[in-house]
PDB file of C-alpha atoms in Angstrom:
ATOM      1  CA  MET A   9     -49.632  22.119 -45.360  1.00 71.00           C
ATOM      2  CA  LYS A  10     -46.911  19.831 -46.611  1.00 77.00           C
ATOM      3  CA  MET A  11     -44.403  22.573 -46.091  1.00 82.00           C
ATOM      4  CA  ARG A  12     -45.456  23.014 -42.487  1.00 81.00           C
ATOM      5  CA  ARG A  13     -45.248  19.275 -41.810  1.00 81.00           C
ATOM      6  CA  ALA A  14     -41.777  19.071 -43.407  1.00 80.00           C
ATOM      7  CA  ALA A  15     -40.584  22.059 -41.338  1.00 79.00           C
ATOM      8  CA  SER A  16     -41.907  20.393 -38.165  1.00 83.00           C
ATOM      9  CA  VAL A  17     -40.040  17.175 -38.972  1.00 80.00           C
ATOM     10  CA  VAL A  18     -36.817  19.054 -39.704  1.00 80.00           C
ATOM     11  CA  LEU A  19     -37.182  21.126 -36.533  1.00 81.00           C
ATOM     12  CA  ALA A  20     -37.822  18.016 -34.429  1.00 78.00           C
ATOM     13  CA  GLY A  21     -34.778  16.352 -35.949  1.00 75.00           C
ATOM     14  CA  LEU A  22     -32.560  19.344 -35.157  1.00 75.00           C
ATOM     15  CA  VAL A  23     -33.832  19.467 -31.571  1.00 75.00           C
ATOM     16  CA  LEU A  24     -33.192  15.739 -31.204  1.00 71.00           C
ATOM     17  CA  VAL A  25     -29.635  16.011 -32.541  1.00 68.00           C
ATOM     18  CA  GLY A  26     -28.950  19.098 -30.448  1.00 67.00           C
ATOM     19  CA  VAL A  27     -30.138  17.501 -27.217  1.00 66.00           C
ATOM     20  CA  SER A  28     -28.372  14.187 -27.754  1.00 65.00           C
ATOM     21  CA  GLY A  29     -25.254  15.662 -29.403  1.00 60.00           C
ATOM     22  CA  CYS A  30     -23.480  15.937 -26.054  1.00 60.00           C
ATOM     23  CA  GLU A  31     -23.378  12.165 -25.749  1.00 60.00           C
ATOM     24  CA  PHE A  32     -21.526  11.834 -29.037  1.00 59.00           C
ATOM     25  CA  ILE A  33     -18.613  14.067 -28.071  1.00 64.00           C
ATOM     26  CA  THR A  34     -18.484  13.816 -24.260  1.00 67.00           C
ATOM     27  CA  PRO A  35     -16.383  10.965 -22.839  1.00 66.00           C
ATOM     28  CA  GLN A  36     -18.341   8.588 -20.648  1.00 67.00           C
ATOM     29  CA  ASP A  37     -17.100   8.302 -17.042  1.00 66.00           C
ATOM     30  CA  THR A  38     -18.021   4.628 -16.912  1.00 67.00           C
ATOM     31  CA  VAL A  39     -15.484   3.802 -19.617  1.00 67.00           C
ATOM     32  CA  ARG A  40     -12.553   5.291 -17.668  1.00 65.00           C
ATOM     33  CA  ILE A  41     -11.549   3.398 -14.474  1.00 63.00           C
ATOM     34  CA  ASN A  42     -10.075   5.504 -11.693  1.00 65.00           C
ATOM     35  CA  GLN A  43      -8.140   3.911  -8.887  1.00 62.00           C
ATOM     36  CA  VAL A  44      -9.636   5.148  -5.608  1.00 62.00           C
ATOM     37  CA  SER A  45      -7.198   3.921  -3.029  1.00 77.00           C
ATOM     38  CA  ASP A  46      -3.886   4.909  -1.474  1.00 86.00           C
ATOM     39  CA  GLY A  47      -1.981   1.999  -3.016  1.00 92.00           C
ATOM     40  CA  VAL A  48      -1.052   0.971  -6.543  1.00 94.00           C
ATOM     41  CA  ASP A  49      -2.222  -1.911  -8.723  1.00 93.00           C
ATOM     42  CA  TYR A  50      -0.104  -3.988 -11.086  1.00 94.00           C
ATOM     43  CA  SER A  51      -0.600  -7.139 -13.115  1.00 95.00           C
ATOM     44  CA  VAL A  52       2.438  -9.416 -13.395  1.00 96.00           C
ATOM     45  CA  GLY A  53       1.781 -12.449 -15.569  1.00 95.00           C
ATOM     46  CA  SER A  54      -1.177 -14.305 -14.040  1.00 96.00           C
ATOM     47  CA  VAL A  55      -0.821 -12.549 -10.666  1.00 97.00           C
ATOM     48  CA  ASP A  56      -2.566  -9.291  -9.865  1.00 96.00           C
ATOM     49  CA  VAL A  57      -0.990  -7.088  -7.201  1.00 96.00           C
ATOM     50  CA  ARG A  58      -3.693  -4.954  -5.613  1.00 95.00           C
ATOM     51  CA  ASN A  59      -3.454  -1.829  -3.450  1.00 94.00           C
ATOM     52  CA  ALA A  60       0.259  -2.132  -2.668  1.00 96.00           C
ATOM     53  CA  ILE A  61       1.350   0.299   0.094  1.00 96.00           C
ATOM     54  CA  LEU A  62       4.427   0.520   2.324  1.00 97.00           C
ATOM     55  CA  PHE A  63       3.949   1.777   5.888  1.00 96.00           C
ATOM     56  CA  SER A  64       6.877   3.296   7.750  1.00 95.00           C
ATOM     57  CA  LEU A  65       7.517   5.554  10.714  1.00 93.00           C
ATOM     58  CA  ASP A  66      11.221   6.246  10.224  1.00 93.00           C
ATOM     59  CA  GLY A  67      11.812   5.622   6.495  1.00 94.00           C
ATOM     60  CA  ARG A  68      14.321   2.838   7.302  1.00 95.00           C
ATOM     61  CA  THR A  69      11.952  -0.028   8.104  1.00 95.00           C
ATOM     62  CA  ALA A  70       8.618  -0.546   6.355  1.00 96.00           C
ATOM     63  CA  THR A  71       5.741  -3.022   6.239  1.00 96.00           C
ATOM     64  CA  LEU A  72       4.300  -4.040   2.868  1.00 96.00           C
ATOM     65  CA  VAL A  73       0.541  -4.309   2.663  1.00 96.00           C
ATOM     66  CA  THR A  74      -1.007  -5.711  -0.526  1.00 96.00           C
ATOM     67  CA  SER A  75      -3.061  -8.567  -1.967  1.00 96.00           C
ATOM     68  CA  LEU A  76      -1.672 -11.056  -4.478  1.00 97.00           C
ATOM     69  CA  ILE A  77      -4.365 -12.682  -6.642  1.00 97.00           C
ATOM     70  CA  ASN A  78      -3.473 -15.667  -8.791  1.00 97.00           C
ATOM     71  CA  ARG A  79      -5.802 -15.892 -11.823  1.00 96.00           C
ATOM     72  CA  SER A  80      -4.316 -19.194 -13.059  1.00 96.00           C
ATOM     73  CA  GLY A  81      -5.186 -22.708 -11.894  1.00 95.00           C
ATOM     74  CA  ALA A  82      -1.594 -23.516 -10.887  1.00 96.00           C
ATOM     75  CA  ALA A  83       0.389 -22.236  -7.927  1.00 96.00           C
ATOM     76  CA  VAL A  84       2.761 -19.373  -8.792  1.00 96.00           C
ATOM     77  CA  PRO A  85       5.869 -18.364  -6.841  1.00 96.00           C
ATOM     78  CA  VAL A  86       6.025 -14.568  -6.405  1.00 97.00           C
ATOM     79  CA  GLU A  87       9.339 -12.914  -5.562  1.00 97.00           C
ATOM     80  CA  LEU A  88       9.384  -9.419  -4.113  1.00 97.00           C
ATOM     81  CA  ALA A  89      12.814  -7.789  -4.429  1.00 97.00           C
ATOM     82  CA  TRP A  90      14.135  -4.364  -3.393  1.00 97.00           C
ATOM     83  CA  THR A  91      17.383  -2.556  -2.728  1.00 96.00           C
ATOM     84  CA  ALA A  92      18.385  -2.054   0.894  1.00 95.00           C
ATOM     85  CA  LYS A  93      21.356  -0.012   2.100  1.00 94.00           C
ATOM     86  CA  SER A  94      23.318  -3.257   2.457  1.00 95.00           C
ATOM     87  CA  GLY A  95      22.441  -4.425  -1.066  1.00 95.00           C
ATOM     88  CA  PRO A  96      19.710  -6.446  -2.813  1.00 96.00           C
ATOM     89  CA  ALA A  97      17.064  -8.075  -0.600  1.00 96.00           C
ATOM     90  CA  SER A  98      14.046 -10.220  -1.423  1.00 96.00           C
ATOM     91  CA  THR A  99      11.394 -12.571  -0.132  1.00 96.00           C
ATOM     92  CA  SER A 100       9.185 -15.145  -1.853  1.00 96.00           C
ATOM     93  CA  VAL A 101       5.531 -15.988  -1.449  1.00 96.00           C
ATOM     94  CA  GLN A 102       3.745 -18.975  -2.930  1.00 96.00           C
ATOM     95  CA  VAL A 103       0.294 -18.027  -4.291  1.00 96.00           C
ATOM     96  CA  PRO A 104      -1.999 -21.077  -4.775  1.00 97.00           C
ATOM     97  CA  GLY A 105      -3.982 -21.414  -8.004  1.00 96.00           C
ATOM     98  CA  ASN A 106      -7.164 -19.339  -8.227  1.00 97.00           C
ATOM     99  CA  ALA A 107      -6.470 -17.895  -4.790  1.00 96.00           C
ATOM    100  CA  LEU A 108      -5.607 -14.713  -2.914  1.00 96.00           C
ATOM    101  CA  VAL A 109      -2.762 -14.125  -0.485  1.00 96.00           C
ATOM    102  CA  ASN A 110      -2.911 -11.091   1.805  1.00 96.00           C
ATOM    103  CA  ILE A 111       0.471  -9.545   2.581  1.00 96.00           C
ATOM    104  CA  ARG A 112       0.044  -7.671   5.870  1.00 94.00           C
ATOM    105  CA  PRO A 113       1.086  -7.835   9.521  1.00 91.00           C
ATOM    106  CA  GLY A 114      -1.136  -9.500  12.078  1.00 85.00           C
ATOM    107  CA  SER A 115      -3.468 -12.464  11.922  1.00 81.00           C
ATOM    108  CA  GLY A 116      -4.807 -13.536   8.564  1.00 85.00           C
ATOM    109  CA  GLY A 117      -1.848 -12.177   6.626  1.00 91.00           C
ATOM    110  CA  THR A 118       1.660 -13.028   5.509  1.00 93.00           C
ATOM    111  CA  PRO A 119       4.008 -10.388   6.970  1.00 94.00           C
ATOM    112  CA  VAL A 120       6.663  -8.804   4.749  1.00 95.00           C
ATOM    113  CA  GLN A 121       8.949  -6.282   6.425  1.00 94.00           C
ATOM    114  CA  LEU A 122      11.635  -4.330   4.586  1.00 95.00           C
ATOM    115  CA  SER A 123      14.615  -3.277   6.719  1.00 94.00           C
ATOM    116  CA  GLY A 124      17.622  -1.103   6.026  1.00 95.00           C
ATOM    117  CA  ILE A 125      15.882   0.868   3.250  1.00 96.00           C
ATOM    118  CA  THR A 126      15.668   4.554   2.419  1.00 96.00           C
ATOM    119  CA  ALA A 127      11.959   5.273   1.964  1.00 96.00           C
ATOM    120  CA  PRO A 128      10.798   8.520   3.586  1.00 96.00           C
ATOM    121  CA  VAL A 129       7.073   8.915   4.207  1.00 95.00           C
ATOM    122  CA  GLY A 130       5.454  10.558   1.199  1.00 94.00           C
ATOM    123  CA  SER A 131       7.843   9.080  -1.367  1.00 96.00           C
ATOM    124  CA  ASN A 132       7.615   6.074  -3.672  1.00 97.00           C
ATOM    125  CA  PHE A 133       9.778   3.007  -3.181  1.00 97.00           C
ATOM    126  CA  ARG A 134      10.589   0.585  -6.019  1.00 97.00           C
ATOM    127  CA  ILE A 135       9.799  -3.117  -5.525  1.00 98.00           C
ATOM    128  CA  ARG A 136      10.441  -5.599  -8.311  1.00 97.00           C
ATOM    129  CA  VAL A 137       7.766  -8.294  -8.542  1.00 97.00           C
ATOM    130  CA  THR A 138       8.482 -11.548 -10.361  1.00 97.00           C
ATOM    131  CA  ALA A 139       5.564 -13.910 -10.841  1.00 96.00           C
ATOM    132  CA  GLY A 140       6.664 -17.049 -12.661  1.00 91.00           C
ATOM    133  CA  SER A 141       8.725 -15.761 -15.564  1.00 93.00           C
ATOM    134  CA  THR A 142       7.193 -12.250 -15.749  1.00 96.00           C
ATOM    135  CA  THR A 143       8.738  -9.253 -13.951  1.00 97.00           C
ATOM    136  CA  ALA A 144       7.464  -5.734 -13.244  1.00 96.00           C
ATOM    137  CA  ASP A 145       8.818  -2.809 -11.238  1.00 97.00           C
ATOM    138  CA  MET A 146       6.288  -1.215  -8.884  1.00 96.00           C
ATOM    139  CA  ASP A 147       6.685   2.273  -7.443  1.00 97.00           C
ATOM    140  CA  VAL A 148       4.905   1.786  -4.124  1.00 97.00           C
ATOM    141  CA  PRO A 149       3.774   4.805  -2.053  1.00 97.00           C
ATOM    142  CA  VAL A 150       5.164   5.066   1.493  1.00 96.00           C
ATOM    143  CA  LEU A 151       2.661   6.182   4.146  1.00 95.00           C
ATOM    144  CA  ASP A 152       2.712   6.490   7.912  1.00 93.00           C
ATOM    145  CA  ASN A 153       0.098   5.599  10.541  1.00 90.00           C
ATOM    146  CA  THR A 154      -1.549   9.036  10.693  1.00 89.00           C
ATOM    147  CA  LEU A 155      -4.930   7.741   9.553  1.00 88.00           C
ATOM    148  CA  PRO A 156      -6.802   5.633  12.143  1.00 85.00           C
ATOM    149  CA  GLY A 157      -7.170   2.583   9.876  1.00 85.00           C
ATOM    150  CA  TYR A 158      -3.404   2.464   9.374  1.00 87.00           C
ATOM    151  CA  SER A 159      -2.374   2.535  13.051  1.00 85.00           C
ATOM    152  CA  THR A 160      -1.613  -1.217  13.235  1.00 87.00           C
ATOM    153  CA  LEU A 161       0.189  -1.488   9.907  1.00 88.00           C
ATOM    154  CA  THR A 162       3.479   0.289  10.635  1.00 85.00           C
ATOM    155  CA  PRO A 163       6.438  -1.758  11.842  1.00 86.00           C
ATOM    156  CA  THR A 164       6.774  -2.033  15.582  1.00 74.00           C
ATOM    157  CA  PRO A 165       9.838  -0.121  16.651  1.00 64.00           C
ATOM    158  CA  PRO A 166      12.357  -2.216  18.621  1.00 60.00           C
ATOM    159  CA  ALA A 167      12.246  -1.709  22.372  1.00 58.00           C
ATOM    160  CA  PRO A 168      15.187   0.359  23.613  1.00 61.00           C
ATOM    161  CA  SER A 169      17.601  -1.663  25.653  1.00 57.00           C
ATOM    162  CA  ALA A 170      18.952  -0.155  28.852  1.00 55.00           C
ATOM    163  CA  PRO A 171      22.600  -0.989  29.341  1.00 56.00           C
ATOM    164  CA  ALA A 172      23.627  -2.306  32.742  1.00 50.00           C
ATOM    165  CA  THR A 173      26.115  -0.131  34.608  1.00 50.00           C
ATOM    166  CA  VAL A 174      29.062  -2.026  36.094  1.00 49.00           C
ATOM    167  CA  ALA A 175      30.971  -0.232  38.818  1.00 48.00           C
ATOM    168  CA  PRO A 176      33.013  -1.232  41.796  1.00 52.00           C
ATOM    169  CA  ALA A 177      30.711  -2.156  44.642  1.00 48.00           C
ATOM    170  CA  PRO A 178      30.772  -0.050  47.780  1.00 51.00           C
ATOM    171  CA  SER A 179      31.548  -1.962  50.892  1.00 52.00           C
ATOM    172  CA  GLY A 180      28.566  -3.776  52.273  1.00 50.00           C
ATOM    173  CA  SER A 181      26.811  -4.050  48.852  1.00 45.00           C
ATOM    174  CA  ALA A 182      24.538  -7.046  48.357  1.00 46.00           C
ATOM    175  CA  THR A 183      25.670  -7.590  44.735  1.00 41.00           C
ATOM    176  CA  PRO A 184      29.321  -6.832  44.143  1.00 42.00           C
ATOM    177  CA  GLY A 185      30.150  -5.054  40.858  1.00 40.00           C
ATOM    178  CA  VAL A 186      26.571  -4.209  39.719  1.00 40.00           C
ATOM    179  CA  THR A 187      24.761  -0.960  40.416  1.00 39.00           C
ATOM    180  CA  SER A 188      21.419   0.183  39.214  1.00 38.00           C
ATOM    181  CA  SER A 189      21.101   3.352  37.181  1.00 40.00           C
ATOM    182  CA  ALA A 190      17.339   3.535  37.648  1.00 42.00           C
ATOM    183  CA  ALA A 191      15.953   6.284  39.887  1.00 41.00           C
ATOM    184  CA  PRO A 192      12.712   5.848  41.779  1.00 43.00           C
ATOM    185  CA  THR A 193       9.710   7.032  39.841  1.00 42.00           C
ATOM    186  CA  PRO A 194       7.428   9.482  41.648  1.00 45.00           C
ATOM    187  CA  THR A 195       3.824   8.444  41.909  1.00 45.00           C
ATOM    188  CA  PRO A 196       1.427  11.118  40.642  1.00 47.00           C
ATOM    189  CA  THR A 197      -1.316  12.175  42.994  1.00 48.00           C
ATOM    190  CA  SER A 198      -4.501  13.984  42.193  1.00 47.00           C
ATOM    191  CA  THR A 199      -5.641  17.052  44.072  1.00 48.00           C
ATOM    192  CA  PRO A 200      -9.337  17.516  44.669  1.00 46.00           C
TER     193      PRO A 200
END
């Protein structure tokens, strides 16, 4: 009888170890943090840079979209620097203590536009972030406005300017020396 009881205890112990053994050797998913966004995150001194993304249509002009979070009680100047075709370029943003500053175009954000750069869509572009006395280089992904939520984040292309045509005026012209190069635009009609 004692032998049977001892065997039952040993068997129960083996079953318990076998069933729970997976937890001892399998890594827990809750311990590993995965970034689930299109942008990148960096911590620079007391400032956290969250979900940094560049949006561009042509690879020469881009809009930076990110959030700067100051974890300290004092205001921190943050310098964003990059290399343009013409040389080094930068801009500064003051982040108040224990506060968040959104870098983005439109209302509610501080716009930062990078011009004269080489950043094709799908590549990474290096931006150096200096917060106080700490510096970090960020490799920021460059995206376009293909996704619906990104349609308002790309830089607005400059409007093309139409040059005026100056020519000698025909006799009897109302405005001497200026002619129009615009042709009348046909009006579309619908057929029933």
